[in-house]
Coordinates of C-alpha atoms and ligand atoms in Angstrom, one line a residue:
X1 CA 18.7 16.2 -17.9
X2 CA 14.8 16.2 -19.0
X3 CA 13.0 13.8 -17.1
X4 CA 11.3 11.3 -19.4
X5 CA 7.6 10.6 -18.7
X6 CA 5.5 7.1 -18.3
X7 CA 1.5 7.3 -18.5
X8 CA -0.5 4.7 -17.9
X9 CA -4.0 4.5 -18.5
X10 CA -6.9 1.6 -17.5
X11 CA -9.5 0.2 -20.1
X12 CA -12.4 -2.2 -20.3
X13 CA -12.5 -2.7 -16.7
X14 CA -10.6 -1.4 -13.2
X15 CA -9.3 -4.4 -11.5
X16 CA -6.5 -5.4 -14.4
X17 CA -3.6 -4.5 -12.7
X18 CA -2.7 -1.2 -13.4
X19 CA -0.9 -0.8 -10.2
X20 CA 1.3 -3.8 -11.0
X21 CA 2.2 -2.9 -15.0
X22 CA 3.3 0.8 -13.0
X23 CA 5.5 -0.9 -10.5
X24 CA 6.6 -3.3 -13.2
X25 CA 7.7 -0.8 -15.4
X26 CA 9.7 1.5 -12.6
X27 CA 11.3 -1.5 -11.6
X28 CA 12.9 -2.4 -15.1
X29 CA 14.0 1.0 -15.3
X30 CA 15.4 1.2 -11.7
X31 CA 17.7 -2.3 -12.3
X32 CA 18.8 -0.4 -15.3
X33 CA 20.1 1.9 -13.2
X34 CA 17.5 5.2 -13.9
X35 CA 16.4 7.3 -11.3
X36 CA 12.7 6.5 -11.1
X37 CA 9.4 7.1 -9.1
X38 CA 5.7 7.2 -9.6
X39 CA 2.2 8.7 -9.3
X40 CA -0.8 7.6 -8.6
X41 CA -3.9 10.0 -9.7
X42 CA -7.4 9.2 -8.4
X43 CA -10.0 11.1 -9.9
X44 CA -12.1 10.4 -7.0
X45 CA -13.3 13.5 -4.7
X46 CA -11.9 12.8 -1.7
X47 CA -9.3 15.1 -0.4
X48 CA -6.9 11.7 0.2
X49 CA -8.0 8.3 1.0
X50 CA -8.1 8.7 4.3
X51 CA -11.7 9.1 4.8
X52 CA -12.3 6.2 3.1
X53 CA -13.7 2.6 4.3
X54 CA -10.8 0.3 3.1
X55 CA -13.9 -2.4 2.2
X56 CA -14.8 -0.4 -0.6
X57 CA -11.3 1.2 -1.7
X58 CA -9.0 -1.2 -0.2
X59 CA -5.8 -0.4 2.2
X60 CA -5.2 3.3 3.3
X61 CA -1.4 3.3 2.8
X62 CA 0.7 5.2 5.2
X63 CA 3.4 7.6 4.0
X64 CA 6.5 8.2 5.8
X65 CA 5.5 12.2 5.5
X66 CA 2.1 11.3 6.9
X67 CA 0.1 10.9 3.7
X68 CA -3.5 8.7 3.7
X69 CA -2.8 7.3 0.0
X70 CA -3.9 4.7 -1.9
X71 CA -2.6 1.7 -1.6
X72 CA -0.6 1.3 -5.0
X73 CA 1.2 3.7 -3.3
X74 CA 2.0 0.8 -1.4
X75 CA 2.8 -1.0 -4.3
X76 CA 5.5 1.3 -5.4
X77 CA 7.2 1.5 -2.7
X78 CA 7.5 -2.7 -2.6
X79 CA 8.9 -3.0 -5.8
X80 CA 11.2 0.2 -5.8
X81 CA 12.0 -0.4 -2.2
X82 CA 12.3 2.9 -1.9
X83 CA 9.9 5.7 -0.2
X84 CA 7.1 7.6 -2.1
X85 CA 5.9 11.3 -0.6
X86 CA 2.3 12.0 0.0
X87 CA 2.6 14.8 -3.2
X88 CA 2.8 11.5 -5.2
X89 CA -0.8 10.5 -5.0
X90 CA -3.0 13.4 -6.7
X91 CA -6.4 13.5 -6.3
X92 CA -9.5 15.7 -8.4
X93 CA -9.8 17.5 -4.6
X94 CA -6.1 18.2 -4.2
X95 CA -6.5 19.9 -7.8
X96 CA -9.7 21.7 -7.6
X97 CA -8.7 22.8 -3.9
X98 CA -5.7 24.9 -5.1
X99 CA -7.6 25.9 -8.4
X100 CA -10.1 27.6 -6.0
X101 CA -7.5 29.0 -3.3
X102 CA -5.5 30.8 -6.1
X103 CA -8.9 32.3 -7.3
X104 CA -9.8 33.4 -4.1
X105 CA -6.6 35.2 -3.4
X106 CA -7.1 37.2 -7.0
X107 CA -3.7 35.0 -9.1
X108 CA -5.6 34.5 -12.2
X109 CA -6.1 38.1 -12.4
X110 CA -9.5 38.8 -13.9
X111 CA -9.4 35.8 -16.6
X112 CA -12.4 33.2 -16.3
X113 CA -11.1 30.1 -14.3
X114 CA -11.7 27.1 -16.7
X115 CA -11.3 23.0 -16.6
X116 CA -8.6 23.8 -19.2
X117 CA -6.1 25.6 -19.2
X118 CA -6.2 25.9 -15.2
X119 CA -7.5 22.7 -13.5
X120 CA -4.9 21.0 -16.4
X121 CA -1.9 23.0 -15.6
X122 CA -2.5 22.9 -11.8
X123 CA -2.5 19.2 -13.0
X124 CA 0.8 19.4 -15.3
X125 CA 2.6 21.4 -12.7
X126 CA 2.0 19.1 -9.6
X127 CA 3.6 16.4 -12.1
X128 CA 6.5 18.2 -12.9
X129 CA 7.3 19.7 -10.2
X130 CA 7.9 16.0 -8.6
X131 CA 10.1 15.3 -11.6
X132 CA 12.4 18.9 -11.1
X133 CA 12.3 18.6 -7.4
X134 CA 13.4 15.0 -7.1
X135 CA 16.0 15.4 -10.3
X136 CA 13.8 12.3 -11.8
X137 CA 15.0 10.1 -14.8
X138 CA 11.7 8.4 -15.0
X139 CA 8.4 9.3 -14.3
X140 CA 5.6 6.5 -14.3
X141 CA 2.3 8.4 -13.8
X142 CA -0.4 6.0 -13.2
X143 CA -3.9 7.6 -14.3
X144 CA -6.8 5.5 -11.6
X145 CA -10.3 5.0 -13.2
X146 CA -11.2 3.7 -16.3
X147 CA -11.4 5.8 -20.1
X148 CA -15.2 6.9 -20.9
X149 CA -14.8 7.6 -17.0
X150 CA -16.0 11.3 -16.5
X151 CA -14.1 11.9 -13.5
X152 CA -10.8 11.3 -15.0
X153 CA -10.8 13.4 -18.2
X154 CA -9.8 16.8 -16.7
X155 CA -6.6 14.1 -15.8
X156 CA -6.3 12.9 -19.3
X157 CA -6.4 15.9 -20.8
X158 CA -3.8 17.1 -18.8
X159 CA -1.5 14.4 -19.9
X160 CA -2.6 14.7 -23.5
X161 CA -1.0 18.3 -23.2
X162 CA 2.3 17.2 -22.1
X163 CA 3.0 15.1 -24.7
X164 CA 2.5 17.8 -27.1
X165 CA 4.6 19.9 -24.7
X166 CA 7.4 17.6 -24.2
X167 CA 7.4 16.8 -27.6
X168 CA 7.2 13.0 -29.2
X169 CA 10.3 11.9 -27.4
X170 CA 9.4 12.9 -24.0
X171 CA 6.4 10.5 -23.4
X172 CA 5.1 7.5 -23.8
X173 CA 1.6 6.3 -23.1
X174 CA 0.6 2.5 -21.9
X175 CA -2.9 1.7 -22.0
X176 CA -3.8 -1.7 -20.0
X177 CA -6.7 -3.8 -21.6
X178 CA -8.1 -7.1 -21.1
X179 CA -8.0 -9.8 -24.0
X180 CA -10.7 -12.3 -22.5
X181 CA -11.2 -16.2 -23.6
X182 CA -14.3 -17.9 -22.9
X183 CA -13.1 -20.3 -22.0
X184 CA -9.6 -21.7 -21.2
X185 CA -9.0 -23.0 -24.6
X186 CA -11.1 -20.7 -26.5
X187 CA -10.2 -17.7 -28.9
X188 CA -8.2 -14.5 -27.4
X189 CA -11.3 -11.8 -28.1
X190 CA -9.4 -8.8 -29.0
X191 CA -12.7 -6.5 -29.3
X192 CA -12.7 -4.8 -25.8
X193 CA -9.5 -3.6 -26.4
X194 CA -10.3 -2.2 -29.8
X195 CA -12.8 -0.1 -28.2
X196 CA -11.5 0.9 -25.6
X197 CA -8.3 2.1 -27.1
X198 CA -10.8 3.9 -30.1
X199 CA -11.9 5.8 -26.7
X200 CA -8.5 6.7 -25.7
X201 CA -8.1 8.2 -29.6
X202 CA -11.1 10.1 -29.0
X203 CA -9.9 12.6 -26.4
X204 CA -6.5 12.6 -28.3
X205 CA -4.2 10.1 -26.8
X206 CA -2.7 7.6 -29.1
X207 CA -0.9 4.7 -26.6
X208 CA 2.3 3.8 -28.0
X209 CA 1.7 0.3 -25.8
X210 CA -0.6 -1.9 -25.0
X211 CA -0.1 -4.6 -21.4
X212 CA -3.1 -7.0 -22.5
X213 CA -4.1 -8.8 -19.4
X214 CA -5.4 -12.4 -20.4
X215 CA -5.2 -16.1 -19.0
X216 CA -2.7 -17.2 -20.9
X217 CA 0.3 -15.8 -22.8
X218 CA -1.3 -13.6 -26.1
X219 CA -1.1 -15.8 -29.1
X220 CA 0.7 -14.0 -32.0
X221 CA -2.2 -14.0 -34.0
X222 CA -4.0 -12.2 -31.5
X223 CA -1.2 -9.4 -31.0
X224 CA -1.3 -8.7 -34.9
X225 CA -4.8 -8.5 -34.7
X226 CA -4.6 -5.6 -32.0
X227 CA -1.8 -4.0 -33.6
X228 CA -3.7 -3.6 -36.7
X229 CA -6.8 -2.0 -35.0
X230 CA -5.3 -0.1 -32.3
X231 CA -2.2 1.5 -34.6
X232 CA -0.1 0.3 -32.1
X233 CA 3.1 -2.1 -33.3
X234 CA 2.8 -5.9 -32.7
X235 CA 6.4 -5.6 -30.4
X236 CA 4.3 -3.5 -28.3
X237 CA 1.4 -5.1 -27.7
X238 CA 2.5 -6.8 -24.4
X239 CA 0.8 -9.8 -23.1
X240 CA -0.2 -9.6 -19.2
X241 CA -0.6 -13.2 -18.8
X242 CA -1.7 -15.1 -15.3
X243 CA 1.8 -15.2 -13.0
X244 CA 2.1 -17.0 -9.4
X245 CA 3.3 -13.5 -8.4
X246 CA 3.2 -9.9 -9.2
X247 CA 7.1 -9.9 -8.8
X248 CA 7.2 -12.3 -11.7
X249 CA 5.3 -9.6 -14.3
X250 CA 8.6 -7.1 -14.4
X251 CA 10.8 -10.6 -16.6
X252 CA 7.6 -11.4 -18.2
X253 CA 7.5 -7.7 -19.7
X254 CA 11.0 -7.5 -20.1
X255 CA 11.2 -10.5 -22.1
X256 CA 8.8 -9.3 -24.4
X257 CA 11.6 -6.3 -25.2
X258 CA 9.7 -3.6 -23.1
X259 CA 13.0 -1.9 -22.4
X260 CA 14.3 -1.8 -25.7
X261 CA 11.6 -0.1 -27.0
X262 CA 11.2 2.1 -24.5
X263 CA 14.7 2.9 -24.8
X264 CA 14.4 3.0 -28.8
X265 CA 12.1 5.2 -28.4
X266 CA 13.0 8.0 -25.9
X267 CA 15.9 8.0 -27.9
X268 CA 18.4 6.3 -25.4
X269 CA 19.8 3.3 -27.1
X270 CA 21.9 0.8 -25.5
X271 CA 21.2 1.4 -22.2
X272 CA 20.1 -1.8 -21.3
X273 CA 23.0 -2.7 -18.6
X274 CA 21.1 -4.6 -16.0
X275 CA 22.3 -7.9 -15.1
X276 CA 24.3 -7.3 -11.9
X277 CA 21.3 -5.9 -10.4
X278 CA 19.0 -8.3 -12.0
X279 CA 20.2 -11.1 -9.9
X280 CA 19.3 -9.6 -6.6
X281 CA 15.7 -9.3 -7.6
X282 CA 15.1 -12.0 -9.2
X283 CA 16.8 -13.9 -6.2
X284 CA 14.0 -12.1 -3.9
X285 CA 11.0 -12.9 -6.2
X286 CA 12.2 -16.2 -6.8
X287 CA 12.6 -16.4 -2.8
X288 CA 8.5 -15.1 -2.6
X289 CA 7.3 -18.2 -4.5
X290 CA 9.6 -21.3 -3.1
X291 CA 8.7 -22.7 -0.2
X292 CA 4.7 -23.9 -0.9
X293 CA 5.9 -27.2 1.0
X294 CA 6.1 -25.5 4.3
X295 CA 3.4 -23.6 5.8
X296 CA 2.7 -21.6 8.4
X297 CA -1.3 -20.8 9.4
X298 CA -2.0 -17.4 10.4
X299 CA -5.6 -15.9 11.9
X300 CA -6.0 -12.5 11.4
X301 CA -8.9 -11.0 12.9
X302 CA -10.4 -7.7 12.0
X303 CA -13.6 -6.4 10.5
X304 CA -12.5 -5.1 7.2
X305 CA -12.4 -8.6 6.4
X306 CA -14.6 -9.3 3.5
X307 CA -12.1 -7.8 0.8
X308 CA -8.8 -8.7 1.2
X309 CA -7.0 -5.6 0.0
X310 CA -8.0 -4.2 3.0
X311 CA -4.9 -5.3 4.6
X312 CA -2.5 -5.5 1.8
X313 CA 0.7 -4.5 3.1
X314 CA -0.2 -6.5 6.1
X315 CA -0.6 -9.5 4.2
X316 CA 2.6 -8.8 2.1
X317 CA 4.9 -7.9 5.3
X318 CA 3.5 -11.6 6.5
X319 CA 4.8 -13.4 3.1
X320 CA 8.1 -11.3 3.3
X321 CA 9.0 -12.4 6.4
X322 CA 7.8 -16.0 5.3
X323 CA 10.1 -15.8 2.2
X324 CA 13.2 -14.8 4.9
X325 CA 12.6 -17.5 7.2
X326 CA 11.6 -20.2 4.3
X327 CA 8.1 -21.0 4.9
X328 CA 4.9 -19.7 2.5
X329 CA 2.0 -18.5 4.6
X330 CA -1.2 -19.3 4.9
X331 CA -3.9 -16.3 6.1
X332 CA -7.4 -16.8 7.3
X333 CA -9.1 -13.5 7.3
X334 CA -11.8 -13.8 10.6
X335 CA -14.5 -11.4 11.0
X336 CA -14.3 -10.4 14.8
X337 CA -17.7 -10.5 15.0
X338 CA -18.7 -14.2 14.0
X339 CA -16.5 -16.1 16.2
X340 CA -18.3 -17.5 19.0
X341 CA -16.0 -20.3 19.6
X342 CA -12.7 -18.9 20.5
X343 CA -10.8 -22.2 20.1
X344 CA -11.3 -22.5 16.4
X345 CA -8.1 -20.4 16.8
X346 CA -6.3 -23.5 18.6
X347 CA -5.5 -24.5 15.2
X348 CA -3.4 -21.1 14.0
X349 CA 0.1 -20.8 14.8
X350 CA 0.0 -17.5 15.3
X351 CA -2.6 -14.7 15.7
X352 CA -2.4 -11.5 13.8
X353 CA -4.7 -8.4 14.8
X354 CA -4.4 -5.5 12.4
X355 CA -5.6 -1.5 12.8
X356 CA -8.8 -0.7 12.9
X357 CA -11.8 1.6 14.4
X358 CA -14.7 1.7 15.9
X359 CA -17.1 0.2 18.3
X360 CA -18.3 -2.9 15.8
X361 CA -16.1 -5.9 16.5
X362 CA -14.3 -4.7 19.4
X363 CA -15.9 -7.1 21.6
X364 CA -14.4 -10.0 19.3
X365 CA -10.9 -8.8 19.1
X366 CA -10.4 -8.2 22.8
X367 CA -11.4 -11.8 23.3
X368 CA -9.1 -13.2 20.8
X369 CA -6.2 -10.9 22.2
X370 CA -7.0 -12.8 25.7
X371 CA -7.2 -16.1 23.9
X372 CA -4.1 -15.8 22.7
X373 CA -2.4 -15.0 25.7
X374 CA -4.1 -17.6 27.3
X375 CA -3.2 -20.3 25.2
X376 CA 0.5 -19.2 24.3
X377 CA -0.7 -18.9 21.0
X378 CA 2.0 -16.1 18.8
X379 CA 0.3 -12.6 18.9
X380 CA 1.1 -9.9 16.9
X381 CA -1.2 -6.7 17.5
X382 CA -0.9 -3.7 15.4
X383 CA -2.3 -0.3 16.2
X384 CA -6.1 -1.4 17.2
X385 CA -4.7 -4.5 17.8
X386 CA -2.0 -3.3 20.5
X387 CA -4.5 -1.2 22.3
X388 CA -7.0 -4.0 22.5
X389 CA -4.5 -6.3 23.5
X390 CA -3.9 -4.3 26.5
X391 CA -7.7 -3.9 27.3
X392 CA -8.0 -7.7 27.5
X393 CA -4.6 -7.9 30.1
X394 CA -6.6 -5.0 32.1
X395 CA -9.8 -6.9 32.0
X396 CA -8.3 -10.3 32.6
X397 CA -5.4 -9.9 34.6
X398 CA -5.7 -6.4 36.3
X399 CA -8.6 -7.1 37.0
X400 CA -10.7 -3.9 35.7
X401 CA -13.7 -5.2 34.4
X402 CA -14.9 -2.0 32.8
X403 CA -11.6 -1.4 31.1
X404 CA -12.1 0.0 27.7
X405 CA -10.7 3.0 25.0
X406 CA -12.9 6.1 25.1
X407 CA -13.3 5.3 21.2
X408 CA -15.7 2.0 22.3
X409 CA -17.4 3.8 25.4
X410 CA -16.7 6.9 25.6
X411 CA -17.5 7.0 29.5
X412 CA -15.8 4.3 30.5
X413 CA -14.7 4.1 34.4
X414 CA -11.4 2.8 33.5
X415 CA -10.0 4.6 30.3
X416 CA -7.0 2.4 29.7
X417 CA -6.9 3.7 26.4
X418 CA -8.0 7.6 25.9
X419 CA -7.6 10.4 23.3
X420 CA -4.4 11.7 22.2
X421 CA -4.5 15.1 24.5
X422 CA -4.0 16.9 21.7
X423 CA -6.6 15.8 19.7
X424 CA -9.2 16.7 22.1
X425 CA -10.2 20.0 19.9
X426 CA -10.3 18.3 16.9
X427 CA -13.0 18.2 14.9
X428 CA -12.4 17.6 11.3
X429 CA -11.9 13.5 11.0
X430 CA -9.6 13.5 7.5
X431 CA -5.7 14.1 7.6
X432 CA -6.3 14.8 11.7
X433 CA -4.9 11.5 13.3
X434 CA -1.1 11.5 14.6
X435 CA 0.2 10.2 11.2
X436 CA 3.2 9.3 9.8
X437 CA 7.3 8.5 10.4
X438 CA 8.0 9.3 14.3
X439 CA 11.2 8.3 16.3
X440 CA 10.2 5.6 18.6
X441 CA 12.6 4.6 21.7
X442 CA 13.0 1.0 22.6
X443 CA 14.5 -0.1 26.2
X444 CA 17.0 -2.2 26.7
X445 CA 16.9 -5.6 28.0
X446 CA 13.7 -6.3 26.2
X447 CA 12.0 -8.4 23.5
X448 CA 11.5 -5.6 21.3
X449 CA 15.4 -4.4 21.4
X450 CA 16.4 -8.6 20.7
X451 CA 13.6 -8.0 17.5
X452 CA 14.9 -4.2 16.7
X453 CA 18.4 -5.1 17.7
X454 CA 18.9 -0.9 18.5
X455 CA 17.3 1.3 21.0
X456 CA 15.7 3.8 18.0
X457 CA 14.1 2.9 14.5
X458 CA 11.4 5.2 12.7
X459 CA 8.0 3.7 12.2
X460 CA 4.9 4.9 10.7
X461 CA 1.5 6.0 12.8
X462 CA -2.1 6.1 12.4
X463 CA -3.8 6.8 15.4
X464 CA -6.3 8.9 17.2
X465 CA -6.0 7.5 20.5
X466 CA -3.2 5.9 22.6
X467 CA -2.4 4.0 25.9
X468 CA -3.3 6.0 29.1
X469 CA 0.2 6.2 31.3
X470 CA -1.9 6.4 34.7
X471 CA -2.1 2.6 34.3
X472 CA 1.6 1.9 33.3
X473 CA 2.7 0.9 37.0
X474 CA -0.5 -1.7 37.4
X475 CA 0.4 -3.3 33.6
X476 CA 3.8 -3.9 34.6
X477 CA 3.2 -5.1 38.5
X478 CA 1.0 -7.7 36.4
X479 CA 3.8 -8.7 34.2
X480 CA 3.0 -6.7 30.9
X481 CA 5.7 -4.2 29.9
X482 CA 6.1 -1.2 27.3
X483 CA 9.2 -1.7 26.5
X484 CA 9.4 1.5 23.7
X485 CA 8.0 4.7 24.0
X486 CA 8.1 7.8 21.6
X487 CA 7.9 11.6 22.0
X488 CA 10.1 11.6 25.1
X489 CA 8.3 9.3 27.1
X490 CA 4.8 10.7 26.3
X491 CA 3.4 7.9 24.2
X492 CA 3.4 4.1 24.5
X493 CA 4.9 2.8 21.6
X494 CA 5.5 -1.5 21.7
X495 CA 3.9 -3.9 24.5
X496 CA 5.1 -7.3 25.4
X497 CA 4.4 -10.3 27.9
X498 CA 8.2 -11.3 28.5
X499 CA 6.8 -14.8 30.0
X500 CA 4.7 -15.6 27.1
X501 CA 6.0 -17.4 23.8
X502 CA 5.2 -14.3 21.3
X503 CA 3.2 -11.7 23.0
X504 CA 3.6 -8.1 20.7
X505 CA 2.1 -5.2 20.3
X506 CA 2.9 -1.9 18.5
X507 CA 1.1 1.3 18.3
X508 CA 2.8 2.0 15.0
X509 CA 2.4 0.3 11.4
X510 CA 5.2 -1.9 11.1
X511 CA 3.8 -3.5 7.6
X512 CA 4.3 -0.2 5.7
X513 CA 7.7 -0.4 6.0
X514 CA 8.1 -3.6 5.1
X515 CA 9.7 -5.2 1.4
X516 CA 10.7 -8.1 -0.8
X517 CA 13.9 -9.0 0.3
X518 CA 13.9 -6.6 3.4
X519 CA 11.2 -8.0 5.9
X520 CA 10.1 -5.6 8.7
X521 CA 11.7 -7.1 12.1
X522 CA 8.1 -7.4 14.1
X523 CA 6.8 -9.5 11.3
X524 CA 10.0 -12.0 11.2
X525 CA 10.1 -12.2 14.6
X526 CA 6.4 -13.3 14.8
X527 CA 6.5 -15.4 12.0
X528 CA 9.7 -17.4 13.5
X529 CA 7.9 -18.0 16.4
X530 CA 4.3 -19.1 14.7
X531 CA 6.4 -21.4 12.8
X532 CA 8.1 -22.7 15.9
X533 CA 4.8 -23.0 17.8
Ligands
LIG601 N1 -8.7 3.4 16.3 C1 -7.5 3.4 16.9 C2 -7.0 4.9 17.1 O1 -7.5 5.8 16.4 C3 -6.5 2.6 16.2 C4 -6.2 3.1 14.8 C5 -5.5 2.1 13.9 O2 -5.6 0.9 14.2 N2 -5.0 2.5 12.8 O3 -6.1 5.1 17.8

């Protein structure tokens, strides 16, 4: 069976939502029971995103196979519950890199290495081979960037291509615009849209739909209008209108007949058979917007803090785990390096400290970690957050003032937390750290194996540097335990203070592994017992 092909392109603006209209779309076609995944492409240079400050790009998601991607990566694997591979977000220096290694070793035998035909087929073959390999129905290929972008044309070209390869019936392109109103009661303008879709025609790609993102729903008027200039029928010019929640935009579009036309026209019709499945999601994004009555306050202290996407599947694991327990929550994002007062964070029922890196900060987060342990206050410390949390027991309760991570000071007299060994030689910073999906061991008779309920789960890593075992005895004399470990006993995986209310921390990433529906087990445990606080 041919795998039928999704692109979806960005106009007038970045910021509209592609990522969600993607997911949107792979969801409708996943409760109708098709095999689906997607792509991300980011035109950007960067080998991955994991060189990248996530104040400026946002969250570096995590893949199970180790992979630094972008976070709508994330996004994908929310609403398809359901893993995405590293392969699945290509970038211009994944492209250019193997263009330049098959030159060097001689493969394009003579000819004249071009933008087209071999930066595009490198392009069209890293897409199909994902659909071959994974035996797709579906394939939703999200282009990043915005058309008139220079950096993405080699991209959309390359997409151009296969729909003349794959013929009509093979593909189908959906451009998302904006349809802005002056004000809240004023006209729909549909110009930005014209133009930017008379762009798309320029290089060659006509959209066969449009997701309009605008305040309100998209009068009819207004969709005639757009249909008329952009060649594009009025059932298909979608309107993207303001929701409480992403989960809500996959029944907006399907109400609007997204799935019979898609269906119409990849020549698949009556396939629409959805409803059993239906009721489960809707049930879960139903369950994500309910419970505004009851709120729990959360702190979460980090320095990325100034864009919000910086945490993103932290913030979603928190509301996940909300929706399972009943209660909405309420984040304050803290910059680590303004508080002065620690008891402003009295007020929070629990305290959240995500990864992070670097010297800048430190100083703040290691406080807080203490404060929280102090007051009984709920803490839940991820990566950065773990190992700080376990400089502030050192410093506070075992007494070692100077104890610190070689990342902060590098010559620190008491290196509680120190350089994986074998990253001592390392020298290149991207795709270097101990990434990815490792088996991690939890003992028995422990707070973590009451959250895990089993003595081994698989949870993703980020991390450079890790707790130093010399100091293992003195934490647990003191009354702080690892209670899971991974790569036989090497690595110090999940800490706790069995006398305190809620005292966690994990060297892992539990948020990337959390869903709609399907909370990750850290984040409902520490949720339960904020909201119990
Ligand atoms: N900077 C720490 C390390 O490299 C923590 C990383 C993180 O929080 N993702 O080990």
């Amino acid at each position: 069976m041919q795998t039928k092909f999704i692109f979806v392109t960005g106009g007038v603006m970045s910021g509209l939502g592609k990522g969600v209209t993607t997911s949107s779309i792979a969801k409708l076609l996943q409760l109708a029971d098709q095999k689906v995944s997607c792509i991300k492409i980011d035109p950007y240079l960067n080998y991955d995103a994991g060189t990248m400050n996530p104040v400026a790009h946002g969250e570096i998601f995590v893949t199970e196979d180790g992979g630094e991607c972008d976070m709508d990566i994330g996004n994908y694997e929310r609403f398809l519950n359901q893993n995405i591979p590293k392969s699945h977000n290509i970038t211009t220096a994944q492209v250019y890199s193997s263009v330049i290694d098959a030159e060097r070793k001689g493969e394009y035998l003579g000819a004249c290495v071009q933008i087209i035909p071999h930066v595009t087929d490198e392009i069209k073959n890293r897409i199909r081979k994902i659909a071959e390999d994974e035996k797709l129905d579906f394939l939703i290929v999200e282009c990043g960037g915005t058309v008139g972008d220079i950096e993405s044309l080699p991209f959309l070209e390359a997409l151009r291509q296969l729909r003349v390869e794959e013929g009509p019936q093979g593909v189908i392109f959906v451009h998302v615009t904006l349809a802005p109103s002056l004000d809240v009661v004023g006209e729909q303008k549909t110009k930005p849209t014209q133009h930017s879709v008379q762009e798309l025609r320029r290089i060659g790609i006509q959209p066969d739909f449009l997701a309009v993102r605008c305040t309100l729903p998209l009068e009819e008027k207004t969709k005639k209008k757009i249909a008329m200039f952009t060649n594009v029928t009025p059932n298909n010019v979608l309107s993207c209108h303001d929701a409480n929640s992403i989960f809500e935009v996959p029944q907006m579009l399907y109400d609007q007949g997204i799935m019979d036309s898609i269906f119409t026209k990849f020549g698949k019709v009556g396939m629409v058979n959805a409803s059993a499945n239906w009721d489960k999601w809707n049930e879960i994004a139903q369950n994500m917007v309910n419970h505004e009555d009851q709120k729990v306050k959360i702190a979460m202290i980090g320095k990325y803090v100034t864009l919000a996407d910086s945490y993103v599947s932290v913030n979603h694991a928190l509301k996940h785990a909300g929706a399972k327990i009943g209660k909405s929550i309420d984040i304050d994002w803290i910059d680590s390096e303004s508080i002065s007062d620690y008891n402003i964070l009295s007020k929070y029922d629990g305290i959240l400290v995500p990864g992070g890196f670097g010297t800048r900060g430190s100083e703040g987060i290691i406080n807080t970690a203490n404060f929280a342990r102090e007051k009984d206050i709920p803490y839940l410390g991820i990566c950065f957050g773990f190992q700080l949390a376990a400089i502030a027991f050192g410093r506070n309760v075992m007494n070692l003032e100077d104890a610190n991570s070689t990342e902060i000071k590098a010559d620190t007299k008491n290196p509680i937390v120190d350089l994986l060994p074998e990253q001592k030689d390392i020298s290149d910073m991207g795709g270097s750290l101990r990434l990815g999906a490792n088996e991690v061991k939890i003992k028995e008779n422990t707070n973590a194996y009451k959250i895990y309920n089993t003595n081994s789960i698989h949870k993703r890593h980020r991390h450079r540097y890790e707790i130093n075992k010399k100091y293992i005895p003195e934490f647990e004399k003191n009354g702080l335990i690892f209670s899971a470990n991974s790569d036989g006993g090497k690595r110090m995986e999940i800490l706790e203070i069995t006398s305190h209310k809620f005292y966690l921390g994990v060297q892992f990433h539990p948020e990337f592994n959390s869903r709609p529906g399907y909370p990750e087990e850290a984040f409902t445990a520490f949720v339960k017992a904020a909201s119990e606080k």
